[in-house]
Amino acid sequence: MEQTRNLDPRIRECIRKRGFAELSEIQALALPQVQAGKHLVLIAPTGTGKTESAMIPVFDALLRERSAGFSALYITPLRSLNRDMLQRLSWWCRELGITVGVRHGDTTTTERRKQALSPPDLLITTPETLQALFMGKVLRKHLRNVRYVIVDEIHELASGKRGAQLAVALERLAEYCGEFQRIGLSATVGNPDEMGRFLCGERDFSVVQVDVTKHLELSVEFAGDSFEKQARWVGEAIDRHESTLVFVNTRVTAEALGHQLFSRGDVEVHHGSLSRDVRIDAEERFKSGKLRALICTSSMELGIDIGHIEHVIQFGSPREVSRLIQRVGRAGHSLYETSRGTILATGFDDLLESLVIARRAKAGEAESVHPPVNPADVLANQIAGLAVEYGRISRGRIRNILSRCPAFPSNGNLIDRVCAQMAEHRLIRLDGDEVITTLRARRYLAANLSMIHDERKVQVFDMVSRRTVATLDESFVVGSIYTGAVFITKGQLWRVLDMEEGRIIVEPARRVKGELPSWEGEQIPVPYAVAREVGRLRRTRSFQSYGAGEVSGQFASGFLTEMDRNRSRVPDDTLIVLEGGKEGVVCNCCAGHRANEALGRAVSVLLSARYGTTVGIEIDAYRILFQLPSHVGTAEVREALSGLDPAHVEGILQIAMKRTALFKWKLVQVAKKFGAIDPDADYERLSSYKLIELFENTVVQDETYRELFSVYMDVAAAGRILAHIRDGSITVETGRISLLGADGLFSSRDQIPPPLADHAVLSTLRRRIEGQEIVLACMNCRKWKSRTVAGRVQDHPVCPRCGARLIAVLKPWEEEQYAAAARKEKSEEEKTAEARLLRNANIVLSGGKKAVLALAAKGVGPEIASRILATLAEGDAFFAEILKAERNYIRTRKYW
Amino acid sequence: MSLGFFSGGPALLVSNTRRVLVVADLHLGIESDMARHGLHFRSRCRERLERLESCIRDASPDLLIILGDLKHGVPLTSRQEFREIPEFIERLRSLVAVQIVPGNHDTGIEMFFEPAEILPKEGAVVDGTGYVHGHMYPDPSLAGLLIIAGHHHPLASLKDEVGCAMRSPVYLFSPVDGECLGFPPGNRSPTRIMFMPAFNELSGYDLVRTVREPFSPISRCARWEAAEVFLPDGTFIGPVSSLEDYGADQEP
């Protein structure tokens, strides 16, 4: 064992006892680097001895020199990983006489007290508990001598706000104990250097990487598009191997597949909604060989040790390359063994996507991780943390600490804005340049250690059946639920009757027109690059070169041949096809979920502004469905799409997003992190539309937009598609709805509200006017009148008696005027009335139905009606004219 | 008599022989109560004063009537209220004569007003129009008049085909059953009530809920089938029935 020669003999003994003949590749690479005291990022799949490669040299150093308090911190994103690490490292620590402890949310008070009195050398913890360590005086003292910090699953943390929070925490730690050695462990990512910068900031670091792709054996299969066939295929595949992990993308699929395979008796389901005991039991039984297969969601992606896995099945496209590498990486691994994985594709899009992702995985083209830049709510959280930690701290010092974190580049002005906002919520006090803690700040911090949004669940109680029918996420409740609202959950319609502490009282609703908010949870988005390559594959049809098998290859080319036979153009990476159908217009655009989301929303805003209608959209990675009224078709969508300037997309989206449930949900989350809203706040005190007003033009609103535009949609990628349309490298064609356009599961539903709030007013007005009772009266023969409602009148009403089109429109209470007009002898007053009726009828003669509607409005007589008709306004604009006339009438009305 | 709608308030100008500007439900001090319920915002008292001042400038009234619930804390007066209310009223007094019809939140309001500025809480007739806060039976002297009332904070949800809602404070104009209110029988003209939207921008109560479950004498006696809804700028929305859930079934 050449590489271990300069290690402490006790460590070499341990390595021998563990039965390692030699170090694994990653261990051999990492050891000298860690020993040399370098900051390091280790990139290797789970199960390759990554943890040991970091810890063996750390143990070695601890044997030589230990100090009071914690010497090393091992940080993982999950409590379950903490427990797993404790098990793995306990053996080493026992053998070496190093003390080890774990501390996280589940740790008992006794254990915590023990740690405070005699801190272990090595503390395994989560980023959130690290935050808590800064709060206590005693624990803070124990942080004085930290010399090593190991961050596990760093790719998982770096991509979100938890990572930004951790990065600041590491700099806060450095304020206590000076510089320490930083070691990050990561799964395969497209940008390893970014992981290093995330961990170390401006400090020098090295990256040690094991090439997983050469040990990856991937295939893509297709077993028909019925779920029963697919489940049968999974069953047979399980039989072919000793142990199998079956990854699915949603909990619902996990349950459904489990249901099909339970009768075998050797399969269990494992996902986040199950209780911890059930999950641990399944893990144990799998480890001991009692189970042959586990059906799991991303819960099994991270490195929890469940023993040897021979084969990994990915049910349906993995959506992302890194996800596939991570999941399949769970198989194999006694060092150099190959990881074998099979993707079972479930449909056409799914198959092409799987082929593309498998190719990219083998080529090592994992997605890059993009840490958030300047997340203002993390900043607020950390400023509160610093205020509590120091009692009183200058903004200069805060600025200094943050300037070492790459997550907060050029944060000068942002810090001041965030401080001002927090002071407004009385979370901190400001005294010149100083930030001062408050009583509330400590309480806030205790409730907000985590940047993971802690969602409250709200029960839905059905008045009629008197039982709880569902639970909704708080976000949905805040955004879309108010008394009288109708929504969908569990496939049924409900109307909100009342909201009480923590629950919503509903009754079943029966019939509702149009789109409704529904709660179905989130999905994994397909990245832009994958969707573009799927487009290219549609164009080249070179399925064989992508390693498609006979069945899957035939299915894919058969599908496209059918398209050709129907004379449907196949949309690809250079062609967008707009297809008109019953539901609206499908825009086939291979750009991935996030770009399509941005594109779809922006175009729909233009359409609803231009045509004064509400536009519903549904999107997936390859299409956008615009739900449109019949007079808006493919030509109009094409015009909107081609005319959209990439530079305007973000501005348009800012306006559009503000009215969505998603925006409100995010705003509440961010506001909570700013201390404006307590975790147990009583939302009934304030309706959500007012909440939005309260945060208008604040840093809270800016952060909400920042997150929406970087996490939920990809404005930059949408801009690239639009630029391609402009320079002609993507052409836009129109056609009838095709096999491919109608295909695909639309699962992301949202309603795009109209561009003006006025639209709701106009819609209400229009419904009232169309429902207004009126009397049609013939002014030619003067012998026919009929009661009806304005909306039911035909375009040009005709008298059935004499065939004349000279029809006056009267309000029910004006009927007697008509009787008077038919009389031979008339008073002066009656003559005036008759003249007015004639004018009235003349307007209907020339204006038709529009005249009828105008005359049905409150206080609108022939003069005003003809003025309204003279504007030639149509649609919403026409009703806006009526509205103006009514407002005028009300202003001058004398009797109330 | 005519009504002027000032949507910047919302405030209502009642013009007859005098010009009377009416606002209802200011709920000054609401922020400290919200903070007790987990919602922390700075006081918006100054913005409310500015809004009211601008209404007064635009309407140039002879009298300002505050239709109750000037303050929020009940039964106690919060520190925030002690801090903000005296200055608020002083500022109004410097612009126009002020009177208040006390509401259910106005306990202890006597310490902020001169006795002559406080109208009876059962309501008063000023220049031919009745004024009540709206939480109790109105005085019989208001029978047969247009009565302006606060207390109900009416809020309407307007929906379009897609179900998107715009929510807005609104005026509700409704005839009321005088007998039900205990008014003496007589051949006077029918009594009508104009329910004011809350001036406080954070308050609002869905009017459909008030119609379904009336919670005050006047809302129980209102003849809702004939009630009409107006936006703060005077836009006529329609009868209350037009606001029932669009497209949804209604039980007969």
Short mmCIF file of C-alpha atoms in Angstrom, two decimals, chain A residues 25 43 209-215 364:
data_model
loop_
_atom_site.label_atom_id
_atom_site.label_comp_id
_atom_site.label_asym_id
_atom_site.label_seq_id
_atom_site.Cartn_x
_atom_site.Cartn_y
_atom_site.Cartn_z
CA GLU A 25 -9.18 5.52 -7.31
CA ILE A 43 -16.32 14.37 -7.58
CA GLN A 209 -12.65 13.82 -10.24
CA VAL A 210 -13.28 10.18 -11.11
CA ASP A 211 -14.65 9.63 -14.55
CA VAL A 212 -17.85 7.70 -13.90
CA THR A 213 -18.96 7.60 -17.45
CA LYS A 214 -16.53 4.89 -18.50
CA HIS A 215 -18.10 2.56 -15.94
CA GLY A 364 -20.19 12.96 -19.52
#
